[in-house]
Amino acid sequence: MVDLDVVVVGAGFSGIYAVHAFRSAGLTVKAFEAGDGIGGTWFWNSYPGARCDVESKDYSYSFSPALEQEWSWSERYPAQPEILRYLNHVADKFDLWPLIQLNTRVTGASWDADAAAWTVTTSDGASVTARYFVSAAGCLSEFNVPNLPGLDSFEGPWYHTSRWPKEGVDFTGKRVGLVGTGSTGIQVAPEIAAVADHLYVFQRTANFAVPNRNRPWLESEETEFKSRYREYREEARQSFLGVPVTGTGRPVLAEPPEDVQRLFTQRWQAGGGMPFLGAYTDLLVSQEANDVVAEFMRDRIRETVDDPEVAELLCPRGYPVGAKRLCQSDDYYAMYNRPNVSLVDIRSAPIESVYPGGVKTTTDSYDLDALVFATGFDALTGALFAMDIRGAGGVPLRTAWETGASAYLGVSTAGFPNLFMITGPGSPAVFSNVVLSIEQHVEWVRDCIVWLRAQGRTTIEPTSAAQDEWMAHVSDVANATLFPKADSWYVGANIPGKPRVFTSYVGGCGPYRAKCDEVAAAGYAGFALDGLT
Ligand SMILES: Cc1cc2nc3c(=O)[nH]c(=O)nc-3n(C[C@H](O)[C@H](O)[C@H](O)COP(=O)(O)OP(=O)(O)OC[C@H]3O[C@@H](n4cnc5c(N)ncnc54)[C@H](O)[C@@H]3O)c2cc1C
């Protein structure tokens, strides 16, 4: 006898929907969440300036038309507290609290072949058995602090943006060092600069950022998108990025340069990253085409930042636009015109150590009262490896993926029966509107479990052949684009020692969904059922 049909790890967008979907399908389910609240990303990342960069009308659940109609987003890109309120509202509305155990970390899960079940152990010393083990632990949840010599000796406080104190931090009158200039660094920097005595931004890699043009939704806009939400969501499901984007359908290299400038300028004025990169068909596949958009963006930096030397240092080079997550901010570049902000180039003079009163680079010392790390995550695999997951024969997941993560359709992996991952490696998750990808994964896994039950089957596991074929396809599709060409967290380059593998599916959300549906319709082609292929 197993205790539960399904154990879910995590209660962010994925885990919250998973418990609802599984219970609604008649399954017994329980989620364990390490935090003392739900919300995942939007619970932990409460740093000032945190907000989504996919519009709220897209970055929200689509599974309930009633929810969609009753909830009103205040802005195009709402800030973290509002998204967290939304997720708590969802838990209230669908009565999900009894299914979620907070303050409990899943420490391990091992497959028991005789019982055809997972034994899941938790930080409170308890264990529970379940037929299926579903990781909704997040693709960006295991945070990363760089290993800087002397950090322990630092006398001031230091913070990682993903573990921001709930009571907030007052930087008024402080000299603050910020390490990291990705999506988060770009969001938090202007907020700190507004109050700090001085902000030193330590930049290793300059990133491309487009404006948000964030603003409240007009009542007329909300009425319009709510009046055709069903139709709109369907367009999103079939789209490339999980957000309907209208492009010209033509390559930029075939367009008259003045038309290109006009369109880019229009999209720059309108704000948002996806419409910008979706403007032409070749921007993410041809370096020459990408150079056109890169130069347009560098020109915008030069016209915004007063000091030409600082502007040049802020101009990203050496990798294609979009190959690192495209950042969004309305005030990041202009922030460098403030007298209390300095940009420190740690590409040419890296940080050597931290001393009790500040940070030392190979050329200078910076006296600081506080340090902020916006240094991101051990993406995709970090949260999975943080659990001791052991599959058939007791093989650790870490060992199975020693040379790089490998998963069939991004949801399951050979040697680990009845294990499912929401937004796992090999899926389009981090290259999409993630909420849409989450819903698709959860629904696919739910339908799979329900189907197995109806068929009287107990176990499911991908064959190595199907998995290898899928990962080869993932790789072929990626290699036909510019995506793998940057040292980014997409390839694990931010984590020392991590295998450099590009494991995200960049063939588009719509085609990916079609493939998943085709596999299901064929009786879960590529999977072994009850150990039989
Ligand atoms: C600052 C920031 C901004 C972002 N903005 C966007 C955006 O605009 N658009 C977009 O599409 N995506 C964005 N993302 C990606 C975002 O992570 C996803 O959109 C989405 O919120 C992920 O939800 P999730 O539930 O899968 O994972 P998470 O939200 O990461 O939740 C996972 C949960 O699992 C818990 N957990 C992990 N391991 C364990 C364990 N062993 N035991 C128990 N609990 C565990 C964690 O505590 C966490 O609460 C952003 C990410 C960050 C960090």
Coordinates of C-alpha atoms and ligand atoms in Angstrom, one line a residue:
M1 CA 0.0 0.0 0.0
V2 CA 1.4 3.4 -0.9
D3 CA 0.5 6.5 1.2
L4 CA -0.3 8.8 -1.7
D5 CA -0.7 8.8 -5.5
V6 CA 1.6 11.8 -5.9
V7 CA 4.1 13.7 -3.9
V8 CA 4.9 17.2 -5.4
V9 CA 8.1 19.1 -4.5
G10 CA 7.6 22.8 -4.2
A11 CA 4.7 25.3 -4.1
G12 CA 5.5 27.9 -6.7
F13 CA 3.4 28.4 -9.9
S14 CA 4.1 24.7 -10.7
G15 CA 3.4 23.1 -7.4
I16 CA 0.3 25.2 -6.8
Y17 CA -1.3 24.2 -10.1
A18 CA 0.0 20.6 -9.8
V19 CA -1.8 19.9 -6.5
H20 CA -5.0 21.4 -7.9
A21 CA -4.9 19.5 -11.2
F22 CA -4.0 16.2 -9.6
R23 CA -6.7 16.4 -6.9
S24 CA -9.3 17.4 -9.5
A25 CA -8.4 14.3 -11.4
G26 CA -9.2 12.2 -8.3
L27 CA -5.6 11.6 -7.2
T28 CA -4.4 11.8 -3.6
V29 CA -1.6 14.4 -3.5
K30 CA 0.6 16.4 -1.2
A31 CA 3.2 19.1 -1.8
F32 CA 6.1 19.9 0.4
E33 CA 7.4 23.4 0.3
A34 CA 10.7 24.5 1.9
G35 CA 9.6 28.1 2.4
D36 CA 7.2 29.3 5.1
G37 CA 4.9 30.6 2.3
I38 CA 3.8 29.6 -1.2
G39 CA 4.8 31.4 -4.4
G40 CA 8.3 30.0 -5.1
T41 CA 10.2 32.6 -7.2
W42 CA 7.7 35.3 -6.0
F43 CA 8.1 34.3 -2.4
W44 CA 11.8 34.3 -2.3
N45 CA 12.8 37.1 -4.7
S46 CA 11.4 40.0 -2.7
Y47 CA 14.2 42.4 -3.5
P48 CA 13.2 46.0 -4.4
G49 CA 12.4 46.3 -8.1
A50 CA 11.5 42.6 -8.6
R51 CA 8.8 42.2 -11.3
C52 CA 7.9 39.9 -14.1
D53 CA 9.1 40.7 -17.6
V54 CA 6.3 38.9 -19.4
E55 CA 3.0 40.9 -19.4
S56 CA 0.7 40.0 -16.6
K57 CA -2.1 39.1 -19.0
D58 CA 0.2 36.3 -20.2
Y59 CA 2.1 35.6 -17.0
S60 CA -0.9 34.2 -15.2
Y61 CA -2.8 30.9 -15.0
S62 CA -5.2 30.2 -17.9
F63 CA -6.7 27.0 -16.5
S64 CA -9.7 28.8 -14.9
P65 CA -11.8 31.3 -16.9
A66 CA -13.4 32.4 -13.6
L67 CA -10.0 33.2 -12.1
E68 CA -9.0 35.0 -15.2
Q69 CA -12.1 37.2 -15.1
E70 CA -12.1 38.0 -11.4
W71 CA -8.5 38.9 -11.0
S72 CA -7.4 42.4 -12.1
W73 CA -3.7 43.1 -12.6
S74 CA -2.8 46.7 -11.8
E75 CA 0.1 46.9 -14.3
R76 CA 1.6 45.5 -17.5
Y77 CA 4.5 44.1 -15.5
P78 CA 3.4 43.8 -11.9
A79 CA 5.9 43.8 -9.0
Q80 CA 6.7 40.8 -6.8
P81 CA 4.2 41.6 -4.0
E82 CA 1.3 41.6 -6.4
I83 CA 2.2 38.3 -8.1
L84 CA 2.6 36.8 -4.6
R85 CA -0.9 38.0 -3.6
Y86 CA -2.2 36.5 -6.8
L87 CA -0.7 33.1 -6.0
N88 CA -2.1 33.2 -2.5
H89 CA -5.5 34.1 -3.9
V90 CA -5.3 31.0 -6.1
A91 CA -4.6 28.8 -3.1
D92 CA -7.5 30.3 -1.2
K93 CA -9.9 30.2 -4.2
F94 CA -9.3 26.5 -4.9
D95 CA -8.8 25.5 -1.3
L96 CA -5.3 24.2 -1.8
W97 CA -3.8 24.9 1.6
P98 CA -4.7 21.4 3.0
L99 CA -2.6 19.9 0.2
I100 CA 0.6 21.9 0.9
Q101 CA 3.0 21.4 3.9
L102 CA 5.1 24.5 4.4
N103 CA 8.5 24.7 6.1
T104 CA 9.4 21.2 4.9
R105 CA 12.2 20.4 2.5
V106 CA 12.3 17.2 0.5
T107 CA 15.7 15.8 1.3
G108 CA 15.6 12.6 -0.8
A109 CA 13.5 10.3 -2.8
S110 CA 14.3 6.7 -3.7
W111 CA 12.6 4.3 -6.1
D112 CA 11.5 1.0 -4.6
A113 CA 11.1 -1.4 -7.5
D114 CA 9.3 -4.0 -5.4
A115 CA 6.7 -1.6 -4.2
A116 CA 6.7 0.3 -7.5
A117 CA 6.7 3.5 -5.4
W118 CA 8.9 6.4 -4.3
T119 CA 9.9 6.8 -0.7
V120 CA 10.2 10.5 -0.1
T121 CA 12.1 11.8 3.0
T122 CA 11.7 15.3 4.4
S123 CA 13.6 17.7 6.6
D124 CA 11.2 17.0 9.5
G125 CA 12.5 13.4 9.7
A126 CA 9.3 12.0 8.2
S127 CA 8.9 9.8 5.1
V128 CA 6.0 9.1 2.9
T129 CA 5.5 6.7 0.0
A130 CA 3.9 7.7 -3.3
R131 CA 3.3 6.1 -6.7
Y132 CA 4.5 9.2 -8.5
F133 CA 7.2 11.8 -7.6
V134 CA 6.7 15.1 -9.3
S135 CA 9.4 17.8 -9.0
A136 CA 8.0 21.3 -9.2
A137 CA 11.2 22.5 -7.5
G138 CA 11.8 25.3 -10.0
C139 CA 14.3 25.8 -12.8
L140 CA 15.6 29.0 -11.1
S141 CA 15.3 28.3 -7.4
E142 CA 18.7 27.0 -6.2
F143 CA 20.5 30.3 -5.8
N144 CA 24.2 30.9 -6.4
V145 CA 26.7 32.9 -4.3
P146 CA 30.1 33.3 -5.9
N147 CA 32.9 31.8 -3.9
L148 CA 34.8 35.0 -3.1
P149 CA 37.8 34.7 -0.8
G150 CA 37.3 36.6 2.4
L151 CA 33.5 36.9 2.1
D152 CA 33.2 35.5 5.6
S153 CA 35.4 38.4 6.9
F154 CA 33.1 41.1 5.5
E155 CA 31.9 43.2 8.4
G156 CA 28.8 44.7 6.8
P157 CA 25.7 42.7 5.9
W158 CA 25.5 40.9 2.5
Y159 CA 22.4 39.7 0.7
H160 CA 21.5 37.4 -2.2
T161 CA 18.5 38.8 -4.1
S162 CA 16.8 35.5 -4.0
R163 CA 16.9 35.4 -0.2
W164 CA 15.9 38.9 0.5
P165 CA 14.9 39.7 4.1
K166 CA 11.1 39.9 4.4
E167 CA 11.4 43.0 6.5
G168 CA 13.3 44.8 3.7
V169 CA 16.7 46.5 3.8
D170 CA 17.4 50.1 4.4
F171 CA 20.4 51.3 2.3
T172 CA 19.9 55.0 3.1
G173 CA 23.3 56.7 3.3
K174 CA 25.2 53.4 2.7
R175 CA 27.9 52.5 0.3
V176 CA 26.6 49.5 -1.4
G177 CA 28.4 47.0 -3.8
L178 CA 26.2 45.1 -6.3
V179 CA 27.7 42.0 -7.9
G180 CA 25.8 40.8 -11.0
T181 CA 24.2 42.6 -13.9
G182 CA 21.7 40.1 -15.3
S183 CA 17.9 40.5 -15.2
T184 CA 17.8 40.8 -11.4
G185 CA 20.9 43.1 -11.0
I186 CA 19.3 45.4 -13.6
Q187 CA 16.0 45.5 -11.7
V188 CA 17.5 46.1 -8.2
A189 CA 20.3 48.6 -9.1
P190 CA 18.1 51.7 -9.7
E191 CA 16.2 51.0 -6.4
I192 CA 19.4 50.9 -4.4
A193 CA 20.9 53.9 -6.2
A194 CA 17.8 56.0 -5.3
V195 CA 18.6 55.8 -1.6
A196 CA 22.3 54.7 -1.2
D197 CA 25.1 57.1 -0.5
H198 CA 26.9 55.4 -3.3
L199 CA 26.3 52.3 -5.4
Y200 CA 29.2 50.5 -7.0
V201 CA 28.0 48.1 -9.7
F202 CA 30.6 45.3 -10.4
Q203 CA 30.0 44.3 -14.0
R204 CA 31.7 41.2 -15.5
T205 CA 29.4 41.0 -18.5
A206 CA 27.3 43.8 -19.9
N207 CA 23.7 42.7 -20.7
F208 CA 21.2 43.9 -23.3
A209 CA 18.2 45.5 -21.8
V210 CA 15.0 46.7 -23.5
P211 CA 12.6 49.1 -21.9
N212 CA 9.5 47.8 -20.2
R213 CA 7.4 50.9 -20.6
N214 CA 5.6 49.6 -17.5
R215 CA 2.3 51.4 -16.7
P216 CA -1.1 50.6 -15.3
W217 CA -3.4 48.7 -17.6
L218 CA -6.0 51.0 -19.0
E219 CA -9.6 49.9 -18.2
S220 CA -10.3 49.6 -21.9
E221 CA -7.3 47.3 -22.4
E222 CA -8.3 45.0 -19.6
T223 CA -11.9 44.9 -20.9
E224 CA -10.6 44.0 -24.3
F225 CA -8.2 41.2 -23.4
K226 CA -10.7 39.7 -20.9
S227 CA -13.4 39.8 -23.6
R228 CA -11.4 37.3 -25.7
Y229 CA -9.2 35.6 -23.2
R230 CA -10.0 32.1 -24.3
E231 CA -9.1 32.8 -27.9
Y232 CA -6.0 34.7 -26.8
R233 CA -4.8 31.9 -24.6
E234 CA -5.1 29.5 -27.4
E235 CA -3.0 31.7 -29.6
A236 CA -0.4 31.8 -26.8
R237 CA -0.4 28.0 -26.6
Q238 CA 0.3 27.6 -30.3
S239 CA 2.9 30.4 -30.3
F240 CA 6.6 30.1 -30.3
L241 CA 7.4 31.8 -26.9
G242 CA 4.1 31.2 -25.1
V243 CA 3.1 34.8 -25.9
P244 CA 1.5 35.8 -29.2
V245 CA 4.0 38.0 -30.9
T246 CA 3.4 39.6 -34.3
G247 CA 6.5 39.8 -36.5
T248 CA 7.0 40.9 -40.0
G249 CA 7.6 37.3 -41.1
R250 CA 10.6 38.5 -43.1
P251 CA 14.4 38.5 -42.5
V252 CA 15.9 41.7 -41.3
L253 CA 18.7 41.4 -43.8
A254 CA 16.3 41.6 -46.7
E255 CA 14.7 44.8 -45.4
P256 CA 15.6 48.4 -46.3
P257 CA 17.7 49.8 -43.3
E258 CA 15.3 52.7 -42.8
D259 CA 12.3 50.4 -42.4
V260 CA 14.3 48.3 -39.9
Q261 CA 15.2 51.4 -37.9
R262 CA 11.5 52.5 -37.9
L263 CA 10.2 49.1 -36.7
F264 CA 12.9 48.7 -34.0
T265 CA 12.2 52.2 -32.8
Q266 CA 8.5 51.5 -32.6
R267 CA 9.0 48.4 -30.7
W268 CA 11.6 50.1 -28.4
Q269 CA 9.0 52.8 -27.7
A270 CA 6.3 50.2 -27.0
G271 CA 8.5 48.2 -24.6
G272 CA 9.0 44.5 -23.9
G273 CA 11.6 42.0 -25.0
M274 CA 9.6 39.4 -26.9
P275 CA 8.1 41.7 -29.6
F276 CA 11.6 43.1 -30.1
L277 CA 13.3 39.8 -30.8
G278 CA 10.3 38.5 -32.7
A279 CA 10.3 41.4 -35.1
Y280 CA 12.2 39.5 -37.9
T281 CA 12.7 35.9 -38.7
D282 CA 16.5 35.8 -38.7
L283 CA 17.4 37.7 -35.6
L284 CA 18.1 34.6 -33.6
V285 CA 19.6 32.4 -36.3
S286 CA 22.0 34.6 -38.2
Q287 CA 24.9 36.4 -36.6
E288 CA 24.8 39.1 -39.3
A289 CA 21.1 39.7 -38.6
N290 CA 21.7 39.7 -34.9
D291 CA 24.4 42.3 -35.3
V292 CA 21.8 44.7 -36.7
V293 CA 19.6 44.5 -33.6
A294 CA 22.7 44.5 -31.3
E295 CA 23.9 47.8 -32.8
F296 CA 20.5 49.3 -32.6
M297 CA 20.5 48.5 -28.9
R298 CA 24.0 49.8 -28.3
D299 CA 23.0 53.1 -29.9
R300 CA 20.2 53.4 -27.4
I301 CA 22.7 52.9 -24.6
R302 CA 25.0 55.5 -26.0
E303 CA 22.2 58.1 -26.4
T304 CA 21.0 57.5 -22.8
V305 CA 24.3 57.4 -20.8
D306 CA 26.0 60.8 -20.6
D307 CA 29.6 59.5 -20.0
P308 CA 30.8 58.0 -23.2
E309 CA 33.3 55.7 -21.4
V310 CA 30.6 54.3 -19.1
A311 CA 28.3 53.9 -22.1
E312 CA 30.9 51.9 -24.0
L313 CA 31.4 49.7 -21.0
L314 CA 27.7 49.1 -20.8
C315 CA 27.5 48.1 -24.4
P316 CA 27.3 44.3 -24.6
R317 CA 29.7 42.6 -27.0
G318 CA 30.9 39.1 -27.8
Y319 CA 27.6 37.3 -27.8
P320 CA 24.3 37.5 -29.7
V321 CA 21.3 39.5 -28.4
G322 CA 18.9 37.0 -26.9
A323 CA 21.5 34.3 -26.3
K324 CA 21.5 35.4 -22.7
R325 CA 18.1 36.2 -21.2
L326 CA 17.1 39.6 -22.6
C327 CA 16.8 42.0 -19.6
Q328 CA 14.1 44.6 -19.3
S329 CA 14.2 47.9 -17.4
D330 CA 13.0 51.4 -17.8
D331 CA 15.6 53.1 -15.7
Y332 CA 18.8 51.0 -15.6
Y333 CA 20.9 52.8 -18.2
A334 CA 19.8 56.3 -17.1
M335 CA 20.8 55.4 -13.5
Y336 CA 24.4 55.7 -14.6
N337 CA 23.9 59.5 -15.0
R338 CA 23.5 59.8 -11.2
P339 CA 26.6 61.1 -9.4
N340 CA 26.3 58.4 -6.7
V341 CA 26.6 55.4 -9.1
S342 CA 29.9 53.9 -10.4
L343 CA 30.3 51.1 -12.9
V344 CA 33.3 48.9 -12.0
D345 CA 34.6 46.7 -14.8
I346 CA 35.5 43.3 -13.3
R347 CA 36.0 41.7 -16.6
S348 CA 39.4 43.5 -17.0
A349 CA 40.1 43.7 -13.3
P350 CA 38.3 40.8 -11.5
I351 CA 37.3 40.8 -7.9
E352 CA 40.2 39.3 -6.0
S353 CA 38.9 39.2 -2.5
V354 CA 36.5 40.6 0.1
Y355 CA 38.1 42.4 3.1
P356 CA 36.3 43.4 6.3
G357 CA 35.5 46.9 4.9
G358 CA 34.9 46.2 1.2
V359 CA 35.9 44.6 -2.0
K360 CA 39.3 44.4 -3.6
T361 CA 39.8 44.0 -7.4
T362 CA 43.1 43.3 -9.1
T363 CA 43.5 47.1 -9.5
D364 CA 41.5 48.9 -6.8
S365 CA 39.8 48.7 -3.4
Y366 CA 36.2 49.7 -2.7
D367 CA 35.1 50.5 0.8
L368 CA 31.5 49.2 1.3
D369 CA 28.9 49.1 4.0
A370 CA 26.8 46.4 2.4
L371 CA 27.1 43.9 -0.5
V372 CA 24.3 42.6 -2.7
F373 CA 24.7 39.5 -4.9
A374 CA 22.4 39.3 -7.9
T375 CA 24.3 36.3 -9.1
G376 CA 21.5 34.1 -10.2
F377 CA 20.9 30.4 -9.9
D378 CA 22.2 26.9 -10.5
A379 CA 19.6 26.7 -13.2
L380 CA 17.5 23.7 -14.3
T381 CA 19.3 21.0 -12.4
G382 CA 20.3 22.8 -9.1
A383 CA 17.1 22.2 -7.2
L384 CA 16.9 18.6 -8.5
F385 CA 20.5 17.8 -7.4
A386 CA 19.9 19.4 -4.0
M387 CA 17.7 16.4 -3.3
D388 CA 19.2 12.9 -3.0
I389 CA 17.1 11.4 -5.8
R390 CA 17.8 7.7 -6.5
G391 CA 16.3 5.8 -9.3
A392 CA 16.3 2.1 -10.3
G393 CA 19.2 0.2 -8.7
G394 CA 19.8 3.1 -6.3
V395 CA 21.5 5.2 -9.0
P396 CA 21.7 8.9 -8.0
L397 CA 20.2 11.4 -10.5
R398 CA 23.5 13.4 -10.1
T399 CA 25.4 10.3 -11.4
A400 CA 22.9 9.6 -14.2
W401 CA 23.4 13.2 -15.4
E402 CA 27.1 13.5 -14.7
T403 CA 27.9 14.7 -18.2
G404 CA 24.8 16.8 -18.6
A405 CA 21.1 16.6 -18.0
S406 CA 19.1 14.3 -20.3
A407 CA 15.3 13.9 -20.3
Y408 CA 12.6 12.8 -22.6
L409 CA 10.4 15.7 -23.6
G410 CA 11.8 17.5 -20.5
V411 CA 9.4 15.7 -18.2
S412 CA 11.0 12.4 -17.4
T413 CA 14.3 10.6 -17.5
A414 CA 15.4 7.0 -18.1
G415 CA 16.2 5.0 -15.0
F416 CA 13.8 7.0 -12.9
P417 CA 10.4 5.4 -13.2
N418 CA 7.3 7.4 -12.2
L419 CA 9.4 10.6 -11.8
F420 CA 8.1 13.6 -13.5
M421 CA 9.7 17.1 -13.8
I422 CA 7.8 20.3 -14.4
T423 CA 9.9 22.5 -16.6
G424 CA 12.7 20.0 -16.7
P425 CA 15.8 20.1 -18.9
G426 CA 14.9 19.4 -22.6
S427 CA 11.7 21.4 -22.4
P428 CA 11.2 25.0 -23.7
A429 CA 10.5 26.3 -20.2
V430 CA 13.1 28.9 -19.6
F431 CA 12.7 30.1 -23.2
S432 CA 9.1 30.8 -22.9
N433 CA 6.4 32.4 -20.8
V434 CA 7.1 29.9 -18.0
V435 CA 3.6 29.9 -16.6
L436 CA 2.2 28.6 -19.9
S437 CA 4.9 25.9 -20.0
I438 CA 4.1 25.0 -16.4
E439 CA 0.4 24.5 -17.2
Q440 CA 1.2 22.4 -20.2
H441 CA 3.5 20.1 -18.3
V442 CA 1.2 19.7 -15.3
E443 CA -1.7 18.9 -17.6
W444 CA 0.4 16.4 -19.6
V445 CA 1.6 14.6 -16.5
R446 CA -1.9 14.5 -15.0
D447 CA -3.3 13.1 -18.2
C448 CA -0.5 10.5 -18.3
I449 CA -1.2 9.3 -14.7
V450 CA -4.9 9.2 -15.4
W451 CA -4.3 7.2 -18.6
L452 CA -2.0 4.7 -16.8
R453 CA -4.6 4.1 -14.2
A454 CA -7.3 3.5 -16.8
Q455 CA -5.0 1.0 -18.5
G456 CA -4.2 -0.7 -15.3
R457 CA -0.5 0.2 -15.6
T458 CA 1.7 0.9 -12.6
T459 CA 5.0 2.3 -13.9
I460 CA 6.2 4.5 -16.8
E461 CA 9.7 5.4 -17.8
P462 CA 11.2 6.7 -21.0
T463 CA 13.4 4.4 -23.0
S464 CA 17.1 5.5 -23.4
A465 CA 16.6 5.4 -27.1
A466 CA 13.7 7.8 -27.1
Q467 CA 15.5 10.0 -24.6
D468 CA 18.7 10.1 -26.7
E469 CA 16.7 10.9 -29.8
W470 CA 14.9 13.7 -28.1
M471 CA 18.0 15.3 -26.7
A472 CA 19.7 15.0 -30.1
H473 CA 16.8 16.8 -31.5
V474 CA 17.0 19.5 -28.8
S475 CA 20.6 19.9 -29.6
D476 CA 20.1 20.0 -33.4
V477 CA 17.4 22.7 -33.0
A478 CA 19.6 24.7 -30.7
N479 CA 22.6 24.5 -32.9
A480 CA 20.7 25.9 -35.8
T481 CA 20.2 29.1 -33.7
L482 CA 22.5 31.6 -31.9
F483 CA 21.2 30.5 -28.5
P484 CA 24.1 28.3 -27.4
K485 CA 26.7 30.9 -28.4
A486 CA 26.8 32.8 -25.1
D487 CA 28.4 31.8 -21.8
S488 CA 25.1 31.9 -19.9
W489 CA 23.2 30.1 -17.2
Y490 CA 21.3 28.4 -20.1
V491 CA 24.5 26.4 -20.7
G492 CA 25.5 26.2 -17.0
A493 CA 28.5 28.6 -17.5
N494 CA 27.7 30.5 -14.3
I495 CA 28.4 27.5 -12.1
P496 CA 32.1 26.4 -11.9
G497 CA 32.5 22.7 -12.9
K498 CA 29.0 22.3 -14.4
P499 CA 29.0 20.5 -17.7
R500 CA 28.5 23.0 -20.6
V501 CA 25.4 21.6 -22.2
F502 CA 22.6 23.5 -23.8
T503 CA 19.5 21.6 -22.7
S504 CA 16.6 23.8 -23.5
Y505 CA 14.2 23.2 -26.3
V506 CA 14.1 26.2 -28.6
G507 CA 11.8 24.8 -31.3
G508 CA 8.9 26.7 -29.9
C509 CA 6.1 26.1 -27.4
G510 CA 3.5 25.3 -30.1
P511 CA 5.6 22.6 -31.8
Y512 CA 6.7 21.2 -28.5
R513 CA 3.1 20.9 -27.3
A514 CA 2.2 19.1 -30.5
K515 CA 5.0 16.6 -30.0
C516 CA 3.9 15.9 -26.4
D517 CA 0.3 15.4 -27.5
E518 CA 1.4 13.1 -30.3
V519 CA 3.4 11.0 -27.9
A520 CA 0.4 10.7 -25.6
A521 CA -2.0 9.9 -28.4
A522 CA 0.3 7.1 -29.5
G523 CA -0.1 5.4 -26.1
Y524 CA 3.0 7.2 -24.7
A525 CA 5.4 6.3 -27.5
G526 CA 9.0 6.2 -26.3
F527 CA 8.0 5.1 -22.8
A528 CA 8.3 1.7 -21.2
L529 CA 5.1 0.7 -19.3
D530 CA 5.4 -1.7 -16.4
G531 CA 9.0 -2.3 -17.5
L532 CA 7.9 -3.4 -21.0
T533 CA 8.9 -1.5 -24.1
Ligands
LIG1 C1 13.4 37.2 -10.3 C2 12.8 36.3 -11.3 C3 11.9 36.8 -12.2 C4 11.3 36.0 -13.1 N1 10.5 36.6 -14.0 C5 9.9 35.8 -15.0 C6 9.0 36.3 -15.9 O1 8.8 37.5 -16.0 N2 8.5 35.5 -16.9 C7 8.7 34.1 -16.8 O2 8.2 33.4 -17.7 N3 9.5 33.6 -15.9 C8 10.1 34.4 -15.0 N4 10.9 33.8 -14.0 C9 11.1 32.4 -13.9 C10 10.2 31.8 -12.8 O3 11.0 31.0 -12.0 C11 9.0 31.0 -13.3 O4 8.2 31.9 -14.1 C12 8.1 30.4 -12.3 O5 7.8 31.3 -11.3 C13 8.6 29.1 -11.8 O6 7.7 28.5 -11.0 P1 8.0 27.1 -10.3 O7 6.9 26.8 -9.4 O8 8.3 26.1 -11.4 O9 9.4 27.3 -9.6 P2 9.7 28.2 -8.3 O10 8.8 29.4 -8.4 O11 11.1 28.3 -8.3 O12 9.2 27.3 -7.1 C14 9.8 26.2 -6.7 C15 9.5 26.0 -5.2 O13 10.1 24.7 -4.8 C16 10.6 24.9 -3.5 N5 11.6 23.8 -3.4 C17 12.7 23.6 -4.1 N6 13.4 22.5 -3.7 C18 12.6 22.0 -2.7 C19 12.8 20.9 -1.8 N7 13.8 20.0 -2.0 N8 11.8 20.7 -0.9 C20 10.8 21.5 -0.8 N9 10.6 22.6 -1.5 C21 11.5 22.8 -2.5 C22 11.2 26.2 -3.5 O14 11.3 26.7 -2.2 C23 10.2 27.0 -4.3 O15 9.3 27.6 -3.5 C24 11.6 34.6 -13.1 C25 12.5 34.1 -12.2 C26 13.1 34.9 -11.3 C27 14.0 34.3 -10.3

